[in-house]
């Protein structure tokens, strides 16, 4: 059985106090209301990770993560955060290659491959994001784009390393726009990604990898999305900023 993972990416939102309040609410609501199988990952800005990790330590369903990391281990890289620092603050996941990093910070597949290595070397779990823009989908080049993102970012890994990855398919046109990919569109891409992994490694490995969908996931579209055979959870942005909407998405996963 593949792991089901719902992750909430806060992006650059919430002060420490607001964040602590949100996490307490989420933790309590999950204890009271959720008996399903999903793991839940809270991904706040770097500066809140330590406090969030401490707050959720008692709730075994919850884990924390970082939104980015440096590909360097340590040294004179002002403003950067290493995977060892992230780990020492209690996080276990790191998002790599979110479309906002690709778009606003010019992160390329080759560059992201190094970050994936750094995350795996520290024993953390990368959540590697991929997804096409609207222009790419309209030009029908999305399969090629996704293949490039997956192969250039991940296919240097050994099968042993690959096992420790999570992939998030996030069509750029669906992020923060209120436009969700239809379940059929998302399922098609998830199956395509699994096929790429099967062709490069083997079907057993491909079937073991958690592939999340991301892009305007809300409580009212989550049930249908999660019913698709290759969708193993969600990477949630906007709806992760409120306890009720986030917990309702988690509850959509049996
Ligand atoms: P959204 O963001 O849920 O606000 O569309 C998703 C993401 O960027 O991970």
GROMACS .gro file of C-alpha atoms and ligand atoms in nm:
model
  263
    1UNK     CA    1   0.000   0.000   0.000
    2UNK     CA    2   0.134   0.339  -0.097
    3UNK     CA    3   0.160   0.606   0.172
    4UNK     CA    4  -0.115   0.868   0.155
    5UNK     CA    5   0.022   1.213   0.232
    6UNK     CA    6  -0.158   1.545   0.260
    7UNK     CA    7   0.086   1.837   0.289
    8UNK     CA    8   0.005   2.200   0.361
    9UNK     CA    9   0.246   2.447   0.203
   10UNK     CA   10   0.202   2.783   0.377
   11UNK     CA   11   0.432   2.961   0.129
   12UNK     CA   12   0.524   3.308   0.267
   13UNK     CA   13   0.226   3.337   0.501
   14UNK     CA   14   0.168   3.348   0.880
   15UNK     CA   15   0.358   3.512   1.163
   16UNK     CA   16   0.492   3.279   1.431
   17UNK     CA   17   0.192   3.343   1.654
   18UNK     CA   18  -0.059   3.289   1.374
   19UNK     CA   19   0.121   2.975   1.265
   20UNK     CA   20   0.124   2.827   1.614
   21UNK     CA   21  -0.248   2.891   1.647
   22UNK     CA   22  -0.317   2.723   1.314
   23UNK     CA   23  -0.109   2.415   1.397
   24UNK     CA   24  -0.276   2.371   1.738
   25UNK     CA   25  -0.618   2.386   1.575
   26UNK     CA   26  -0.522   2.140   1.303
   27UNK     CA   27  -0.369   1.899   1.554
   28UNK     CA   28  -0.675   1.906   1.781
   29UNK     CA   29  -0.924   1.875   1.497
   30UNK     CA   30  -0.738   1.577   1.351
   31UNK     CA   31  -0.736   1.403   1.690
   32UNK     CA   32  -1.110   1.457   1.730
   33UNK     CA   33  -1.230   1.407   1.375
   34UNK     CA   34  -0.997   1.191   1.168
   35UNK     CA   35  -0.943   0.818   1.184
   36UNK     CA   36  -0.821   0.769   0.826
   37UNK     CA   37  -0.482   0.657   0.704
   38UNK     CA   38  -0.320   0.974   0.568
   39UNK     CA   39  -0.007   1.132   0.711
   40UNK     CA   40  -0.025   1.508   0.737
   41UNK     CA   41   0.273   1.736   0.676
   42UNK     CA   42   0.283   2.099   0.784
   43UNK     CA   43   0.523   2.305   0.571
   44UNK     CA   44   0.565   2.652   0.720
   45UNK     CA   45   0.829   2.912   0.636
   46UNK     CA   46   1.180   2.814   0.759
   47UNK     CA   47   1.170   3.039   1.064
   48UNK     CA   48   0.869   2.855   1.210
   49UNK     CA   49   0.985   2.497   1.152
   50UNK     CA   50   1.142   2.443   1.492
   51UNK     CA   51   0.839   2.571   1.683
   52UNK     CA   52   0.595   2.380   1.462
   53UNK     CA   53   0.796   2.058   1.502
   54UNK     CA   54   0.788   2.089   1.881
   55UNK     CA   55   0.416   2.158   1.883
   56UNK     CA   56   0.331   1.850   1.676
   57UNK     CA   57   0.577   1.614   1.847
   58UNK     CA   58   0.297   1.447   2.044
   59UNK     CA   59   0.074   1.386   1.742
   60UNK     CA   60   0.218   1.094   1.546
   61UNK     CA   61   0.002   1.166   1.242
   62UNK     CA   62   0.172   1.501   1.190
   63UNK     CA   63   0.515   1.581   1.048
   64UNK     CA   64   0.679   1.903   0.936
   65UNK     CA   65   0.871   2.009   0.629
   66UNK     CA   66   1.059   2.292   0.459
   67UNK     CA   67   0.965   2.471   0.137
   68UNK     CA   68   1.315   2.476  -0.009
   69UNK     CA   69   1.679   2.415   0.086
   70UNK     CA   70   2.031   2.486  -0.031
   71UNK     CA   71   2.216   2.230  -0.238
   72UNK     CA   72   2.531   2.309  -0.038
   73UNK     CA   73   2.613   2.141   0.292
   74UNK     CA   74   2.741   2.453   0.471
   75UNK     CA   75   2.964   2.753   0.416
   76UNK     CA   76   2.962   3.109   0.285
   77UNK     CA   77   2.617   3.117   0.124
   78UNK     CA   78   2.449   3.410   0.296
   79UNK     CA   79   2.077   3.367   0.337
   80UNK     CA   80   2.071   2.998   0.252
   81UNK     CA   81   1.942   2.711   0.468
   82UNK     CA   82   2.101   2.365   0.462
   83UNK     CA   83   1.928   2.030   0.489
   84UNK     CA   84   2.114   1.957   0.813
   85UNK     CA   85   1.973   2.277   0.965
   86UNK     CA   86   1.624   2.178   0.854
   87UNK     CA   87   1.671   1.832   1.001
   88UNK     CA   88   1.801   1.975   1.329
   89UNK     CA   89   1.477   2.176   1.357
   90UNK     CA   90   1.272   1.858   1.345
   91UNK     CA   91   1.145   1.858   0.985
   92UNK     CA   92   1.140   1.541   0.780
   93UNK     CA   93   1.022   1.664   0.437
   94UNK     CA   94   1.156   1.926   0.193
   95UNK     CA   95   0.966   2.058  -0.110
   96UNK     CA   96   1.199   2.075  -0.410
   97UNK     CA   97   1.120   2.253  -0.734
   98UNK     CA   98   0.789   2.415  -0.649
   99UNK     CA   99   0.676   2.603  -0.960
  100UNK     CA  100   0.717   2.934  -0.775
  101UNK     CA  101   1.085   2.848  -0.719
  102UNK     CA  102   1.121   2.748  -1.083
  103UNK     CA  103   0.942   3.059  -1.206
  104UNK     CA  104   1.062   3.338  -0.972
  105UNK     CA  105   1.402   3.203  -0.870
  106UNK     CA  106   1.505   3.042  -1.199
  107UNK     CA  107   1.555   2.698  -1.052
  108UNK     CA  108   1.630   2.453  -1.332
  109UNK     CA  109   1.594   2.075  -1.339
  110UNK     CA  110   1.974   2.031  -1.316
  111UNK     CA  111   1.992   2.264  -1.017
  112UNK     CA  112   1.701   2.085  -0.850
  113UNK     CA  113   1.870   1.747  -0.901
  114UNK     CA  114   2.148   1.871  -0.668
  115UNK     CA  115   1.894   1.977  -0.408
  116UNK     CA  116   1.727   1.636  -0.426
  117UNK     CA  117   2.069   1.480  -0.357
  118UNK     CA  118   2.125   1.708  -0.058
  119UNK     CA  119   1.784   1.621   0.089
  120UNK     CA  120   1.830   1.247   0.043
  121UNK     CA  121   2.184   1.261   0.186
  122UNK     CA  122   2.044   1.410   0.504
  123UNK     CA  123   1.788   1.132   0.532
  124UNK     CA  124   1.495   1.366   0.467
  125UNK     CA  125   1.218   1.308   0.213
  126UNK     CA  126   1.205   1.533  -0.093
  127UNK     CA  127   0.864   1.629  -0.231
  128UNK     CA  128   0.971   1.688  -0.590
  129UNK     CA  129   0.727   1.913  -0.778
  130UNK     CA  130   0.661   1.903  -1.148
  131UNK     CA  131   0.394   2.050  -1.371
  132UNK     CA  132   0.329   2.230  -1.695
  133UNK     CA  133   0.220   2.587  -1.763
  134UNK     CA  134  -0.103   2.672  -1.942
  135UNK     CA  135   0.086   2.754  -2.264
  136UNK     CA  136   0.260   2.419  -2.251
  137UNK     CA  137  -0.068   2.233  -2.203
  138UNK     CA  138  -0.238   2.428  -2.480
  139UNK     CA  139   0.054   2.350  -2.712
  140UNK     CA  140   0.014   1.985  -2.612
  141UNK     CA  141   0.376   1.974  -2.495
  142UNK     CA  142   0.294   1.887  -2.134
  143UNK     CA  143   0.398   1.522  -2.154
  144UNK     CA  144   0.740   1.621  -2.288
  145UNK     CA  145   0.782   1.891  -2.023
  146UNK     CA  146   0.693   1.652  -1.744
  147UNK     CA  147   0.925   1.386  -1.880
  148UNK     CA  148   1.208   1.640  -1.881
  149UNK     CA  149   1.132   1.759  -1.528
  150UNK     CA  150   1.121   1.404  -1.394
  151UNK     CA  151   1.417   1.264  -1.587
  152UNK     CA  152   1.654   1.560  -1.543
  153UNK     CA  153   1.562   1.614  -1.178
  154UNK     CA  154   1.540   1.254  -1.060
  155UNK     CA  155   1.668   0.989  -1.296
  156UNK     CA  156   2.030   1.018  -1.180
  157UNK     CA  157   1.916   0.849  -0.856
  158UNK     CA  158   1.962   0.480  -0.783
  159UNK     CA  159   1.647   0.272  -0.731
  160UNK     CA  160   1.740   0.255  -0.364
  161UNK     CA  161   1.744   0.635  -0.339
  162UNK     CA  162   1.433   0.678  -0.551
  163UNK     CA  163   1.228   0.481  -0.297
  164UNK     CA  164   1.259   0.767  -0.052
  165UNK     CA  165   1.094   1.028  -0.275
  166UNK     CA  166   0.750   1.182  -0.295
  167UNK     CA  167   0.643   1.344  -0.623
  168UNK     CA  168   0.385   1.622  -0.651
  169UNK     CA  169   0.217   1.691  -0.984
  170UNK     CA  170   0.112   2.056  -0.980
  171UNK     CA  171  -0.006   2.202  -1.308
  172UNK     CA  172   0.105   2.565  -1.290
  173UNK     CA  173  -0.227   2.683  -1.436
  174UNK     CA  174  -0.409   2.532  -1.138
  175UNK     CA  175  -0.195   2.681  -0.860
  176UNK     CA  176  -0.371   2.955  -0.669
  177UNK     CA  177  -0.609   3.012  -0.960
  178UNK     CA  178  -0.916   2.826  -0.832
  179UNK     CA  179  -0.893   2.611  -1.148
  180UNK     CA  180  -0.833   2.249  -1.055
  181UNK     CA  181  -0.725   1.987  -1.304
  182UNK     CA  182  -1.015   1.751  -1.358
  183UNK     CA  183  -0.973   1.418  -1.188
  184UNK     CA  184  -0.929   1.258  -1.531
  185UNK     CA  185  -0.657   1.510  -1.627
  186UNK     CA  186  -0.471   1.457  -1.299
  187UNK     CA  187  -0.507   1.079  -1.312
  188UNK     CA  188  -0.373   1.075  -1.669
  189UNK     CA  189  -0.057   1.258  -1.565
  190UNK     CA  190  -0.005   1.058  -1.246
  191UNK     CA  191  -0.026   0.736  -1.447
  192UNK     CA  192   0.211   0.886  -1.704
  193UNK     CA  193   0.467   0.971  -1.432
  194UNK     CA  194   0.437   0.622  -1.286
  195UNK     CA  195   0.496   0.484  -1.636
  196UNK     CA  196   0.815   0.689  -1.671
  197UNK     CA  197   0.943   0.551  -1.341
  198UNK     CA  198   0.850   0.196  -1.441
  199UNK     CA  199   1.036   0.232  -1.771
  200UNK     CA  200   1.349   0.372  -1.605
  201UNK     CA  201   1.350   0.146  -1.295
  202UNK     CA  202   1.074  -0.113  -1.257
  203UNK     CA  203   0.701  -0.142  -1.207
  204UNK     CA  204   0.733  -0.239  -0.843
  205UNK     CA  205   0.922   0.079  -0.762
  206UNK     CA  206   0.683   0.289  -0.972
  207UNK     CA  207   0.389   0.146  -0.781
  208UNK     CA  208   0.543   0.223  -0.445
  209UNK     CA  209   0.595   0.597  -0.501
  210UNK     CA  210   0.350   0.844  -0.346
  211UNK     CA  211   0.236   1.095  -0.609
  212UNK     CA  212   0.043   1.393  -0.476
  213UNK     CA  213  -0.172   1.627  -0.678
  214UNK     CA  214  -0.153   2.001  -0.615
  215UNK     CA  215  -0.334   2.303  -0.757
  216UNK     CA  216  -0.645   2.456  -0.599
  217UNK     CA  217  -0.727   2.147  -0.395
  218UNK     CA  218  -1.028   2.219  -0.175
  219UNK     CA  219  -1.249   2.006   0.046
  220UNK     CA  220  -1.515   1.993  -0.225
  221UNK     CA  221  -1.289   1.859  -0.502
  222UNK     CA  222  -1.062   1.644  -0.282
  223UNK     CA  223  -1.297   1.346  -0.248
  224UNK     CA  224  -1.317   1.301  -0.622
  225UNK     CA  225  -0.945   1.361  -0.681
  226UNK     CA  226  -0.854   1.109  -0.410
  227UNK     CA  227  -1.079   0.848  -0.568
  228UNK     CA  228  -0.842   0.824  -0.867
  229UNK     CA  229  -0.618   0.517  -0.847
  230UNK     CA  230  -0.285   0.701  -0.892
  231UNK     CA  231  -0.353   1.007  -0.675
  232UNK     CA  232  -0.203   0.947  -0.331
  233UNK     CA  233  -0.268   1.275  -0.158
  234UNK     CA  234  -0.235   1.646  -0.207
  235UNK     CA  235   0.003   1.936  -0.179
  236UNK     CA  236  -0.224   2.215  -0.063
  237UNK     CA  237  -0.150   2.589  -0.073
  238UNK     CA  238  -0.433   2.837  -0.009
  239UNK     CA  239  -0.666   2.595   0.165
  240UNK     CA  240  -0.387   2.499   0.409
  241UNK     CA  241  -0.395   2.843   0.567
  242UNK     CA  242  -0.716   2.771   0.758
  243UNK     CA  243  -0.767   2.478   0.992
  244UNK     CA  244  -1.123   2.395   0.882
  245UNK     CA  245  -1.051   2.386   0.509
  246UNK     CA  246  -0.724   2.195   0.554
  247UNK     CA  247  -0.866   1.934   0.792
  248UNK     CA  248  -1.165   1.882   0.563
  249UNK     CA  249  -0.922   1.801   0.279
  250UNK     CA  250  -0.744   1.549   0.504
  251UNK     CA  251  -1.081   1.396   0.590
  252UNK     CA  252  -1.147   1.341   0.220
  253UNK     CA  253  -0.872   1.078   0.227
  254UNK     CA  254  -1.005   0.751   0.371
  255LIG     P1  255  -0.294   2.619  -0.415
  255LIG     O1  256  -0.135   2.597  -0.414
  255LIG     O2  257  -0.353   2.505  -0.338
  255LIG     O3  258  -0.314   2.751  -0.350
  255LIG     O4  259  -0.335   2.618  -0.559
  255LIG     C1  260  -0.081   2.468  -0.431
  255LIG     C2  261   0.069   2.475  -0.425
  255LIG     O5  262   0.128   2.572  -0.473
  255LIG     O6  263   0.133   2.381  -0.373
   0.00000   0.00000   0.00000
